[in-house]
PDB file of C-alpha atoms in Angstrom:
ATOM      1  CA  UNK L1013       0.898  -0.982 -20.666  1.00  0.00           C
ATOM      2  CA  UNK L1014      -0.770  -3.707 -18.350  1.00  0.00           C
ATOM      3  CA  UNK L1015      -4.525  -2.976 -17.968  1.00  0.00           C
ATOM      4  CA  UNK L1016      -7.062  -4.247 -15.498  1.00  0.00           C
ATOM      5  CA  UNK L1017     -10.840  -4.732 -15.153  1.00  0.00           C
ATOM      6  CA  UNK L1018     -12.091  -2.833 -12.471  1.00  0.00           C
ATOM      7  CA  UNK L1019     -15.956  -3.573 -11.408  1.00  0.00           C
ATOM      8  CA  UNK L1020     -18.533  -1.567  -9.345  1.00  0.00           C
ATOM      9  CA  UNK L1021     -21.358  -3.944  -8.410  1.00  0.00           C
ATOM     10  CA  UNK L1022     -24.296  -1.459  -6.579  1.00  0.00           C
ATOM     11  CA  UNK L1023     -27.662  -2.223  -5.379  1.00  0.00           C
ATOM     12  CA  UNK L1024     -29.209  -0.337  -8.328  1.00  0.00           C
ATOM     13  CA  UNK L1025     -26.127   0.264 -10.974  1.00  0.00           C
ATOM     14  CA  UNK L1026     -23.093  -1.929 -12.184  1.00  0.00           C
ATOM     15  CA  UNK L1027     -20.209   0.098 -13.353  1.00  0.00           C
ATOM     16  CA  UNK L1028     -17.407  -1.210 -14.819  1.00  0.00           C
ATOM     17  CA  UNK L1029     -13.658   0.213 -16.321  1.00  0.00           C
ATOM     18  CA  UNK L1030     -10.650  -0.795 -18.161  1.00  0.00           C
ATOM     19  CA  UNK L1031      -8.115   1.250 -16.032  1.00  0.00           C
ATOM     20  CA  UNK L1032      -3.871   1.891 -16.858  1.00  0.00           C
ATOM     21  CA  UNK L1033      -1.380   0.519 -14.259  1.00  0.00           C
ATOM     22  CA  UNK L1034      -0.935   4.034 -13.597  1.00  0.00           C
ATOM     23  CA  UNK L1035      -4.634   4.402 -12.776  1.00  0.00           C
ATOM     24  CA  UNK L1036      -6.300   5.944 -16.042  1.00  0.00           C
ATOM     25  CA  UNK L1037      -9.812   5.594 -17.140  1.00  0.00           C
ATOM     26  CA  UNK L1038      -9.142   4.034 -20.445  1.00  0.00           C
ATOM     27  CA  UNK L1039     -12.731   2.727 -21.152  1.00  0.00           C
ATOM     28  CA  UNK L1040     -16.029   3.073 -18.577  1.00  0.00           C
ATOM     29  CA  UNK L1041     -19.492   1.194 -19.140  1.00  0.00           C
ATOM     30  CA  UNK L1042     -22.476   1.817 -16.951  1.00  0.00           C
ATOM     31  CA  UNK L1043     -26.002  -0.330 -16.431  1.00  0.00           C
ATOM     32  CA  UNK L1044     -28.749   0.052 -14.502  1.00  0.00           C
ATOM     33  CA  UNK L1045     -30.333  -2.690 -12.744  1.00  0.00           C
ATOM     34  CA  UNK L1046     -34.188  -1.699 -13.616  1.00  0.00           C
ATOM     35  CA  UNK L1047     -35.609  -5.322 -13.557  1.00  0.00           C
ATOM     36  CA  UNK L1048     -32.823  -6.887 -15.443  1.00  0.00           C
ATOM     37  CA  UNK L1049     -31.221  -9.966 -14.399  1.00  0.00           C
ATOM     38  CA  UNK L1050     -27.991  -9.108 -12.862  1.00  0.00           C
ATOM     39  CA  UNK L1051     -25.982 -12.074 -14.001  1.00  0.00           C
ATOM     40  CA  UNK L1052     -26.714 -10.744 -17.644  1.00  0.00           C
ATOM     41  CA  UNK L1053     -25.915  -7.316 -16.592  1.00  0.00           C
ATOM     42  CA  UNK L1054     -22.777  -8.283 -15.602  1.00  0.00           C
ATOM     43  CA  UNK L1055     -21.701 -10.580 -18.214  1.00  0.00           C
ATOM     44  CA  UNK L1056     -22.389  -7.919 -20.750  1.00  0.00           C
ATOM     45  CA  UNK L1057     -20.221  -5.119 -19.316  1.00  0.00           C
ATOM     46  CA  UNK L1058     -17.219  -8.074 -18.581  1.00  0.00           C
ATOM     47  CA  UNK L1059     -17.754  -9.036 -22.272  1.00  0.00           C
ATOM     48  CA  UNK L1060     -17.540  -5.372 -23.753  1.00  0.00           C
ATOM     49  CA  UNK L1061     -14.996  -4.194 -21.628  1.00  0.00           C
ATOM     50  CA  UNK L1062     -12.222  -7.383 -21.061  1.00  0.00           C
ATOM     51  CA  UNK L1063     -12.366  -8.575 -24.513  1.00  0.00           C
ATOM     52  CA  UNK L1064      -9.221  -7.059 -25.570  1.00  0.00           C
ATOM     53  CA  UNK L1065      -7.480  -9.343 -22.777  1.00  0.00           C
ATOM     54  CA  UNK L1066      -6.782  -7.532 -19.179  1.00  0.00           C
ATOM     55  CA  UNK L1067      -4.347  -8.931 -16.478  1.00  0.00           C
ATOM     56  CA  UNK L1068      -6.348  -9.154 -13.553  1.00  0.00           C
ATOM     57  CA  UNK L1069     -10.356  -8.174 -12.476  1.00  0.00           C
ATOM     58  CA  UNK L1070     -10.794  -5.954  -8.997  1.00  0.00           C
ATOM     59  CA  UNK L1071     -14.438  -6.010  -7.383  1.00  0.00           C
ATOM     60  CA  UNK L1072     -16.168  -3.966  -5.641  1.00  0.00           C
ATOM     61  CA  UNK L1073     -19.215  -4.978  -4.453  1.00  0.00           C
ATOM     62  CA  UNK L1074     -22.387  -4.119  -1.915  1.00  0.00           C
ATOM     63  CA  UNK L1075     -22.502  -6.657   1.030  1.00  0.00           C
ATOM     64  CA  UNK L1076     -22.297  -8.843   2.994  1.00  0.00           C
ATOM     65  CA  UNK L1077     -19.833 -10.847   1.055  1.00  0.00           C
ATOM     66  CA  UNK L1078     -17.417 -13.253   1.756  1.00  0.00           C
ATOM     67  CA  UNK L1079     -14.125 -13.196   0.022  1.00  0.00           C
ATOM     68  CA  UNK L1080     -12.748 -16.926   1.437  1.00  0.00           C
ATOM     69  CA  UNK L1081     -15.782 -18.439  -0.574  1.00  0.00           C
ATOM     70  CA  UNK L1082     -15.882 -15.764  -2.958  1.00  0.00           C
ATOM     71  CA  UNK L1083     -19.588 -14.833  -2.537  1.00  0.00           C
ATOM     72  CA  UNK L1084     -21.863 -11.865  -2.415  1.00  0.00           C
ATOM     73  CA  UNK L1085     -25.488 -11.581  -0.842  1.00  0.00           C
ATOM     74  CA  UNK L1086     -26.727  -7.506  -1.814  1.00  0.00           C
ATOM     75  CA  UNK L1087     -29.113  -6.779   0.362  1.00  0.00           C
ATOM     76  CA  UNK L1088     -30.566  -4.695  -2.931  1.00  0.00           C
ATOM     77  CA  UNK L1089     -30.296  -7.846  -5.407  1.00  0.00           C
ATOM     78  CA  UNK L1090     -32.385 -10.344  -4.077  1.00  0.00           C
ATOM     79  CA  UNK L1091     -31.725 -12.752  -7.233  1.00  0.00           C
ATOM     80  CA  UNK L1092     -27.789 -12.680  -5.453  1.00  0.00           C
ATOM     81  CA  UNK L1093     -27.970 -14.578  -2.553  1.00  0.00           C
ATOM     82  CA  UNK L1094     -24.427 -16.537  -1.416  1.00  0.00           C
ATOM     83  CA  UNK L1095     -23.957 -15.594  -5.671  1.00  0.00           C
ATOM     84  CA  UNK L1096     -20.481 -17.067  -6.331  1.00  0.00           C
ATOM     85  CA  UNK L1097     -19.213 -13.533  -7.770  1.00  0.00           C
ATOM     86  CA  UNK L1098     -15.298 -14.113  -7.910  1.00  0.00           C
ATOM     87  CA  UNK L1099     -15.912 -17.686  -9.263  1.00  0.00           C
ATOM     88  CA  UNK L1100     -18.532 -16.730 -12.011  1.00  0.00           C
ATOM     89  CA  UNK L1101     -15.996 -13.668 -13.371  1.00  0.00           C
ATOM     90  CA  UNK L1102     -13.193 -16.516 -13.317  1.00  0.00           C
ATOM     91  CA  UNK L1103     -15.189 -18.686 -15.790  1.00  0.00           C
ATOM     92  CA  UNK L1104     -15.575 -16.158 -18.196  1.00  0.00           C
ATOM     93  CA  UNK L1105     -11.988 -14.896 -17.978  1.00  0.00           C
ATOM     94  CA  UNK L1106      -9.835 -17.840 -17.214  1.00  0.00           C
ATOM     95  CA  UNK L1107      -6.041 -17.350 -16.081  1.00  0.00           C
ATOM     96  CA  UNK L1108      -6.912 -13.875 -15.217  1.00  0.00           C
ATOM     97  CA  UNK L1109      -6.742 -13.611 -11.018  1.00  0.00           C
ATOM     98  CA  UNK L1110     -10.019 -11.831  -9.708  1.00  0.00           C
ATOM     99  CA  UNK L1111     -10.099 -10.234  -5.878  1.00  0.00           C
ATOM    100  CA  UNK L1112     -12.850  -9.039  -3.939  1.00  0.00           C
ATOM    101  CA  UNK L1113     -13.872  -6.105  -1.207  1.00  0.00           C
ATOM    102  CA  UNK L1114     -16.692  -4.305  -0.319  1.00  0.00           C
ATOM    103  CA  UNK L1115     -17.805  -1.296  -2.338  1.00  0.00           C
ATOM    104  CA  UNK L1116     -17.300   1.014   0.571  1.00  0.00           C
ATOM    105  CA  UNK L1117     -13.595  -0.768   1.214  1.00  0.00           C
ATOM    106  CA  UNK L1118     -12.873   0.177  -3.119  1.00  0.00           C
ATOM    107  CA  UNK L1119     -13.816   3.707  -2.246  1.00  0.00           C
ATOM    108  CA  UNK L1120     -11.199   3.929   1.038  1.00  0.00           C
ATOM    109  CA  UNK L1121      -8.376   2.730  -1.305  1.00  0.00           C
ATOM    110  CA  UNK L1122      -9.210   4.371  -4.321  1.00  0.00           C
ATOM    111  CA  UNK L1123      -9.069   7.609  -2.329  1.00  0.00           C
ATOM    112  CA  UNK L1124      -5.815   6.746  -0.709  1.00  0.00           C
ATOM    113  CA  UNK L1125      -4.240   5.729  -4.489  1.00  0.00           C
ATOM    114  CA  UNK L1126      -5.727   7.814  -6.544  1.00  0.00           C
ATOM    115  CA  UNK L1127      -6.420  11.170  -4.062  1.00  0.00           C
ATOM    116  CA  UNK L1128      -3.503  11.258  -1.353  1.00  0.00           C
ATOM    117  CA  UNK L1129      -3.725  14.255   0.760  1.00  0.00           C
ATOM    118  CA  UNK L1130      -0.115  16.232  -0.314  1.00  0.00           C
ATOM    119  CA  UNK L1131       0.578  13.312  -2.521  1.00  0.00           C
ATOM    120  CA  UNK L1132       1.697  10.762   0.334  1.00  0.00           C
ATOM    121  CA  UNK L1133       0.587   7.786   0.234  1.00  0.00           C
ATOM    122  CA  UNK L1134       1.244   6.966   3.856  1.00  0.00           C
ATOM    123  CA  UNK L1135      -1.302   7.174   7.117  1.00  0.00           C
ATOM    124  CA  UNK L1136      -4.403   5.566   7.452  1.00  0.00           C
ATOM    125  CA  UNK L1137      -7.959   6.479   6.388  1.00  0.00           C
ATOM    126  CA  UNK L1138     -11.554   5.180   6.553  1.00  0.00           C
ATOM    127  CA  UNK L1139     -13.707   5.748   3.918  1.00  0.00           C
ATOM    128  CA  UNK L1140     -17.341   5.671   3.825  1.00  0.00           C
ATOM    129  CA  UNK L1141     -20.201   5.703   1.418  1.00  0.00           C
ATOM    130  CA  UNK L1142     -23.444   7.541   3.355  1.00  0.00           C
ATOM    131  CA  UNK L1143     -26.050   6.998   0.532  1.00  0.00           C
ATOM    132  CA  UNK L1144     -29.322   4.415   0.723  1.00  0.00           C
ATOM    133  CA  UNK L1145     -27.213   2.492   3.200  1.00  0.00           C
ATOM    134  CA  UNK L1146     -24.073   3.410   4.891  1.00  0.00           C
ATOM    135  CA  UNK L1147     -20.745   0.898   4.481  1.00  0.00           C
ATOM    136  CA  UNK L1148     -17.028   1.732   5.187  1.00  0.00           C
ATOM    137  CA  UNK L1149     -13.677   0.322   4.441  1.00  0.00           C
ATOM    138  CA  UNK L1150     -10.690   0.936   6.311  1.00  0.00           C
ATOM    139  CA  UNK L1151      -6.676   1.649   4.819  1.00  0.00           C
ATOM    140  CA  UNK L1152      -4.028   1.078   7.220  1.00  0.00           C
ATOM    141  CA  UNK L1153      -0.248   1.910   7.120  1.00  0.00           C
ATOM    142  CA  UNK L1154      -1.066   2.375   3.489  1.00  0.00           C
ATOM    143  CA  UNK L1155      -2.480  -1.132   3.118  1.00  0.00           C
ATOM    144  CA  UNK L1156      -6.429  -1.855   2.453  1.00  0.00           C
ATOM    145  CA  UNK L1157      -7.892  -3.847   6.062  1.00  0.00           C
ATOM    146  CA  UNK L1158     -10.459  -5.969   4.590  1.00  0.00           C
ATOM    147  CA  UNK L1159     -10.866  -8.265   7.278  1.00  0.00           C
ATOM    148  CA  UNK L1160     -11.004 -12.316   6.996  1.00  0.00           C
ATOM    149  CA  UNK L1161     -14.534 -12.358   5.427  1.00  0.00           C
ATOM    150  CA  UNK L1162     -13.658  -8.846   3.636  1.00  0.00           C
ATOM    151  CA  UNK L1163     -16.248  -7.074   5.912  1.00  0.00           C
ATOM    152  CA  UNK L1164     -13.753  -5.054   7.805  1.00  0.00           C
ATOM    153  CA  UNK L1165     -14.591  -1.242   8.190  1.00  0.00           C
ATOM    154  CA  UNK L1166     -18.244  -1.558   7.885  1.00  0.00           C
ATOM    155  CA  UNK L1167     -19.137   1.233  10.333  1.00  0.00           C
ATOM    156  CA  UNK L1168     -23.139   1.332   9.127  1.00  0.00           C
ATOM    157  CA  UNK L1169     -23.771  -1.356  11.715  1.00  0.00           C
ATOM    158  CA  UNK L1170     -22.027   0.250  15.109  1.00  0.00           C
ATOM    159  CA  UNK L1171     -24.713   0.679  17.565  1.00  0.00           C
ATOM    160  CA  UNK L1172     -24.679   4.090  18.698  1.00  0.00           C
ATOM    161  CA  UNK L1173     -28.263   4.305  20.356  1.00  0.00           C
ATOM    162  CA  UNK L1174     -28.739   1.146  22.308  1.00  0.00           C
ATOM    163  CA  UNK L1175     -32.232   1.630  22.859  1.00  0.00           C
ATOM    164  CA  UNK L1176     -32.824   2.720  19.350  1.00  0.00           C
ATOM    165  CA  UNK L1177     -35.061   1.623  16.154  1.00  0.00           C
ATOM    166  CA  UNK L1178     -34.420  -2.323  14.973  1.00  0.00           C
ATOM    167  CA  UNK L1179     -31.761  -2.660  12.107  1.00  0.00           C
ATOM    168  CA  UNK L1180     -32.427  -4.894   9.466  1.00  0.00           C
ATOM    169  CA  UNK L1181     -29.289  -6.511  10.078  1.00  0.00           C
ATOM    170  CA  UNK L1182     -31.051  -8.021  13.539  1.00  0.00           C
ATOM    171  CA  UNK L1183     -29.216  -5.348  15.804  1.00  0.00           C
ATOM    172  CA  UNK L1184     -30.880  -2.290  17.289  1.00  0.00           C
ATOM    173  CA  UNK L1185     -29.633   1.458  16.951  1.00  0.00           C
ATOM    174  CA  UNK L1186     -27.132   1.128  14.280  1.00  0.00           C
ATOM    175  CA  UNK L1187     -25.382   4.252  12.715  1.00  0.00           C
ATOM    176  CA  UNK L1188     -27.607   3.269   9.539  1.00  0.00           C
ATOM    177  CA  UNK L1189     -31.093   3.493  11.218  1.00  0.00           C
ATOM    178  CA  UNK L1190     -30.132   6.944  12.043  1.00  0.00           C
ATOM    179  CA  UNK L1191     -27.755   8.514   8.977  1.00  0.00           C
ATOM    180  CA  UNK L1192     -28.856   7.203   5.878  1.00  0.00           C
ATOM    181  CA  UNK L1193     -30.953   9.084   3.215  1.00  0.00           C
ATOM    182  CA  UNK L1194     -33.552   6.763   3.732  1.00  0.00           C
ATOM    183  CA  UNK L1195     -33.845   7.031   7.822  1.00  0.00           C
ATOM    184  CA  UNK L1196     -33.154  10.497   7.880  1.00  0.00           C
ATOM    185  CA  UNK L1197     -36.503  11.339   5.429  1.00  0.00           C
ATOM    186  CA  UNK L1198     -38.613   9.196   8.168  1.00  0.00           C
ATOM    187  CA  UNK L1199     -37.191  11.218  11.245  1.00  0.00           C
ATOM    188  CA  UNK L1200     -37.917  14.063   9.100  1.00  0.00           C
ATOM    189  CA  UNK L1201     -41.601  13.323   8.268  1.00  0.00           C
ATOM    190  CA  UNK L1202     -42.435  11.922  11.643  1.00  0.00           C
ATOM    191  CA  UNK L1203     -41.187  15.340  12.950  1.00  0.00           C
ATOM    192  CA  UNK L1204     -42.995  17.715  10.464  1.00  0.00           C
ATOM    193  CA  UNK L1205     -41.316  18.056   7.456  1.00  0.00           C
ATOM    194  CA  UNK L1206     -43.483  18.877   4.366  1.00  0.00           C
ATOM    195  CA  UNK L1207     -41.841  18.780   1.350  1.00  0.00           C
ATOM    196  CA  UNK L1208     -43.103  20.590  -1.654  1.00  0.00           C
ATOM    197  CA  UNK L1209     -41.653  17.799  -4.068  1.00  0.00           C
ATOM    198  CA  UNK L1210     -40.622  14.478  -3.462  1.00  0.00           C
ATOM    199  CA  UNK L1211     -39.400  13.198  -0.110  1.00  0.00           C
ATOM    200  CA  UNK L1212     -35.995  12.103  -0.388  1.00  0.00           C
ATOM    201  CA  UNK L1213     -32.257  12.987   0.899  1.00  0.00           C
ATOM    202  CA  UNK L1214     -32.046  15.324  -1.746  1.00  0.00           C
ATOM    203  CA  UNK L1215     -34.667  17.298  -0.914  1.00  0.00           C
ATOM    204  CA  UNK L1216     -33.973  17.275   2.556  1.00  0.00           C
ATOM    205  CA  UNK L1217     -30.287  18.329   1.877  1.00  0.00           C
ATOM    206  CA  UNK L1218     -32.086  21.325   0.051  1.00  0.00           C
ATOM    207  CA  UNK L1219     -34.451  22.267   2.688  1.00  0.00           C
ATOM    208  CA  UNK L1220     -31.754  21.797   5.269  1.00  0.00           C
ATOM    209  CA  UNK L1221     -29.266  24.339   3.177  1.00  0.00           C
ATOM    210  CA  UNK L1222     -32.290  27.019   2.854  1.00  0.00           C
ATOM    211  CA  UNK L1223     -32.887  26.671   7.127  1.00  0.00           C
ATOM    212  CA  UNK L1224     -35.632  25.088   6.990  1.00  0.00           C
ATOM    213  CA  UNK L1225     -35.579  23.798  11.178  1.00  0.00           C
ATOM    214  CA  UNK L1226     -36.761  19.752  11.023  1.00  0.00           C
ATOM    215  CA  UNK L1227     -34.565  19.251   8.154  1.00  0.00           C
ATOM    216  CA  UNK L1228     -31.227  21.151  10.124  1.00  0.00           C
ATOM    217  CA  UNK L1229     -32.334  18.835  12.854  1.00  0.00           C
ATOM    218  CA  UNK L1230     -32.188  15.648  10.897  1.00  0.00           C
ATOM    219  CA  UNK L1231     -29.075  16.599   9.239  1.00  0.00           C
ATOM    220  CA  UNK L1232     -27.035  17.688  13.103  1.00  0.00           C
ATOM    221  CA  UNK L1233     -29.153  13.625  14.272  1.00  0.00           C
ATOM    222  CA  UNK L1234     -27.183  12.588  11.363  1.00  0.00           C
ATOM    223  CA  UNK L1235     -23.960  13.657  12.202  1.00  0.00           C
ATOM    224  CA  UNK L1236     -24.141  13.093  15.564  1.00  0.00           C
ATOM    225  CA  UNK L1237     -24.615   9.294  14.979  1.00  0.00           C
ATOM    226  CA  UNK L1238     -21.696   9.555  12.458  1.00  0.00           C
ATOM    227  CA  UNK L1239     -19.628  11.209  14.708  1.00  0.00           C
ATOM    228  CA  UNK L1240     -19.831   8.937  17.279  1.00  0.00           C
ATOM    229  CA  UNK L1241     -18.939   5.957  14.878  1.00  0.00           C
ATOM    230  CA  UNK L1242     -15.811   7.731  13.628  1.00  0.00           C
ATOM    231  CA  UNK L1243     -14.737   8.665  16.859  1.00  0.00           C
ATOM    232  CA  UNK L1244     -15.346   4.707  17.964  1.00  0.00           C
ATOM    233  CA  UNK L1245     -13.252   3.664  14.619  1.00  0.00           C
ATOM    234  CA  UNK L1246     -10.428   6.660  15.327  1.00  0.00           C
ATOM    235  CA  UNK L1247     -10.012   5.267  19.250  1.00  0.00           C
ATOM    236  CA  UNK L1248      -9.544   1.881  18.149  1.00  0.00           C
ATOM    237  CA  UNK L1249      -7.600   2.226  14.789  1.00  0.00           C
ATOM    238  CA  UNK L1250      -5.976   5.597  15.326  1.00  0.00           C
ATOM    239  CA  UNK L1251      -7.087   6.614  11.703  1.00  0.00           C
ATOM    240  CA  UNK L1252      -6.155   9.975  11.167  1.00  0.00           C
ATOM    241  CA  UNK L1253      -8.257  10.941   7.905  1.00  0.00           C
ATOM    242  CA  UNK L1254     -11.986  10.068   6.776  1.00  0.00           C
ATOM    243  CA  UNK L1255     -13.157  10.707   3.566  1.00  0.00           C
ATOM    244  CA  UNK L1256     -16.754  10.672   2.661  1.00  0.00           C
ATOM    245  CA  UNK L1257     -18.856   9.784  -0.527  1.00  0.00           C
ATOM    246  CA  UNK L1258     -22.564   8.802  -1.619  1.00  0.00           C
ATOM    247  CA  UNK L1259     -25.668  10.258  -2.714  1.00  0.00           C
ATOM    248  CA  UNK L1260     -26.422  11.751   1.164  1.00  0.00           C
ATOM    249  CA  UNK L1261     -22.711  13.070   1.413  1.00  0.00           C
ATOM    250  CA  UNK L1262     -22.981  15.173  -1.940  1.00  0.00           C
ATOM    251  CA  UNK L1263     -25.165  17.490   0.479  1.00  0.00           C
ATOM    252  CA  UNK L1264     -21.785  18.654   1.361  1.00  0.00           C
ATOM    253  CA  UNK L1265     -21.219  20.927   4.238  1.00  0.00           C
ATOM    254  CA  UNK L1266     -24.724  20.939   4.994  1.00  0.00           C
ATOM    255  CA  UNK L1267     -23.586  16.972   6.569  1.00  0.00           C
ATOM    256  CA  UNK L1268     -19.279  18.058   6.554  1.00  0.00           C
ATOM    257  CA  UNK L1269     -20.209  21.091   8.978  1.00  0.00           C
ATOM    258  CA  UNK L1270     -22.476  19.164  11.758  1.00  0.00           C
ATOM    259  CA  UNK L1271     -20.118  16.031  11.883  1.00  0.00           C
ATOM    260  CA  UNK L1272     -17.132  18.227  12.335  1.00  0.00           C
ATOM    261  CA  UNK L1273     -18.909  20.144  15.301  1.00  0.00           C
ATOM    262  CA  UNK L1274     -19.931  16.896  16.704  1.00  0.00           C
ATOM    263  CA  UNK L1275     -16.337  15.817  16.776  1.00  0.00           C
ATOM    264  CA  UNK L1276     -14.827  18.734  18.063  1.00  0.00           C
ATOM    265  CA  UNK L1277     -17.503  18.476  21.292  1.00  0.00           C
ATOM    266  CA  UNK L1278     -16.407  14.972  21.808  1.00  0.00           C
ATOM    267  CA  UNK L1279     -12.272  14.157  20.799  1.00  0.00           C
ATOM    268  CA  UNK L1280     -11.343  14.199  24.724  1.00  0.00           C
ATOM    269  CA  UNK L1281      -7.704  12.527  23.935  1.00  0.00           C
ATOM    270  CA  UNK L1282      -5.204  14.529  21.893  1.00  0.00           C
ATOM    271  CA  UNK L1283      -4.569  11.816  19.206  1.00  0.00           C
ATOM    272  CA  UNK L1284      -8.524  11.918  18.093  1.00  0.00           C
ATOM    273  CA  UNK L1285      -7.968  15.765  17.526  1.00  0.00           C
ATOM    274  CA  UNK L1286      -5.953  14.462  14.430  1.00  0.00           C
ATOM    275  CA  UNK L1287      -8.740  13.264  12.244  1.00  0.00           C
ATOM    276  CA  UNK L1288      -9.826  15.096   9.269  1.00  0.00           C
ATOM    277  CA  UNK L1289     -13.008  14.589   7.570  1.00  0.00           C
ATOM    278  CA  UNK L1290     -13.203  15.596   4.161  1.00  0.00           C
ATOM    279  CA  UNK L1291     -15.436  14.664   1.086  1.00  0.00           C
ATOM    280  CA  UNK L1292     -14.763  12.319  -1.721  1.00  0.00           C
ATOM    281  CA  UNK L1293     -12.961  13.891  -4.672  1.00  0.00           C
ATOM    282  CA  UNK L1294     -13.256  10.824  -6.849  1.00  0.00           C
ATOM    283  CA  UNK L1295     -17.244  11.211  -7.210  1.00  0.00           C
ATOM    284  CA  UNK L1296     -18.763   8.252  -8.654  1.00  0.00           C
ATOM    285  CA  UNK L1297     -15.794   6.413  -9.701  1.00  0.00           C
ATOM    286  CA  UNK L1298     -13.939   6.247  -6.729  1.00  0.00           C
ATOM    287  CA  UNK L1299     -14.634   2.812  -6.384  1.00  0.00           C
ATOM    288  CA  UNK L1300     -13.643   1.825  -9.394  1.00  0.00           C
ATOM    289  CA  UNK L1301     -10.196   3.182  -9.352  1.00  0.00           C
ATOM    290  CA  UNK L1302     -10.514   1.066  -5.813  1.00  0.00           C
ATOM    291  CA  UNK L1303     -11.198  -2.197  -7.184  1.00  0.00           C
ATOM    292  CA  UNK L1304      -8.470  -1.592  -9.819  1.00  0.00           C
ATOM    293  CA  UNK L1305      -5.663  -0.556  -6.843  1.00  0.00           C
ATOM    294  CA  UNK L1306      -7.106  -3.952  -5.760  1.00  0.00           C
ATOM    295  CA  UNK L1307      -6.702  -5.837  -9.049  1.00  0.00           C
ATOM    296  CA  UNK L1308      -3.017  -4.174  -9.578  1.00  0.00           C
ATOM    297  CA  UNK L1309      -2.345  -5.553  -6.207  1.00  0.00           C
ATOM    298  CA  UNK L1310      -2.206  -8.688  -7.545  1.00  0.00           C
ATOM    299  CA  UNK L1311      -0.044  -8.050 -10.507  1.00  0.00           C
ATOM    300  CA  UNK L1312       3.725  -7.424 -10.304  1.00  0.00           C
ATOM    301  CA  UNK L1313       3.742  -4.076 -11.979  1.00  0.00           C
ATOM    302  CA  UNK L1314       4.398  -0.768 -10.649  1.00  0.00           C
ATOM    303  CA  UNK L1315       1.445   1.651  -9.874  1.00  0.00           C
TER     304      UNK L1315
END
């Protein structure tokens, strides 16, 4: 059976897995970042895991990237900046043909391959990790839109408060300065939260489940923002399904419940009444079963 190397790049993790043409975990490795050089980190998990021989490498990887130069600059790996990622894996497994797409874009298609709603593998979907930062990655007619630089979907960076706080991407108001773990704990604590243990999404998802008002609050701010993003992406794309992952989404319905409110005040046109928001089923390894739909897409083998 034809095997591929599938590859999770994070901002504090790489993950990487042997994975069957018919999309089984055959072998899984997992290092965290912690200081390490990342280079190394990835040249030992390609070396444990590919040495057997595999017929083609899928990455997915945190942005901005570039997929026509076949470069990545994390915004969480400083040592990675315009890091030739597609080129690098090619010189330690030559002949084998490596493709590229955001981390967020891996978890959209491994959702649609590996997690089809009613087992169709039709429609269109965006898929979004809400965690530290907040990325997205768009299917289409059943086909991954990754965009010419391979930043397509990235719905973090839609302004939805114009005269919001400064992004670190240069704009102002973004969906991320306002939903991720990271902003929502500083609306939180500006607004009176005291947490009897450490101050992070977690904790706020906990407080937020038990009542507790400021963390509610931060959670319905949250939503709201993302609402109005998906809404945005649904109006242009007419995506009918959005699936949901990360460390701030496994707060479940304590985030599912607001956003689905907020859409429900604000779908004005019949066709946005269509879109579903779920969670991810494929937890942590969703994008890894992306980047090998990716990989596979390469190969002339059925899935």
């Amino acid at each position: 059976m034809t095997a591929v190397l599938a590859v999770d790049v994070g901002g504090t993790k790489f993950a990487a897995a042997v994975v069957s043409a018919g999309g089984v975990i055959q072998d899984r490795l997992e290092v965290p970042l912690a200081g390490q050089d990342p280079t190394s980190v990835l040249r030992h998990l390609v070396t444990a895991l590919a040495g057997g021989g595999v017929a083609a490498v899928g990455v997915g990887t945190a942005g901005p990237l570039d997929r026509v130069r076949g470069t990545v600059s994390p915004v969480n790996i400083p040592a990675w900046r315009d890091f030739p990622l597609t080129g690098t894996l090619s010189t330690w497994l030559p002949d084998v043909p490596v493709t590229m797409a955001g981390d967020a874009q891996c978890v959209a298609l491994g959702e649609w391959w590996r997690a089809p709603v009613g087992g169709s593998l039709q429609g269109s979907l965006l898929g979004i990790v809400v965690s530290t930062g907040i990325g997205g990655g768009l299917v289409i007619d059943g086909r991954p839109w990754l965009g010419t630089t391979g930043n397509a979907g990235h719905i973090g960076h839609i302004t939805v408060d114009p005269s919001g706080a400064p992004c670190p991407c240069g704009a102002t108001g973004c969906v991320e300065t306002i939903a991720s773990g990271p902003a929502m704990v500083r609306w939180a604590l500006a607004n009176g939260w005291e947490p009897g243990h450490a101050a992070d999404a977690r904790a706020l998802a906990g407080d937020a489940r038990r009542g507790v008002p400021v963390a509610v609050a931060a959670f319905d701010r949250a939503a709201g923002a993302l609402a109005t993003a998906l809404l945005t992406t649904a109006a242009l794309c007419d995506i009918d399904r959005v699936v949901i992952g990360g460390g701030v989404a496994a707060a479940g319905d304590v985030l599912l419940a607001p956003i689905r409110r907020a859409l429900a005040d604000r779908d004005g046109m019949a066709f946005l009444r269509r879109l579903r928001v779920e969670a991810s089923t494929l937890g942590r390894d969703g994008g890894l079963y992306g980047a090998a739909a990716l990989a596979l897409g390469t190969l002339t083998v059925p899935a």
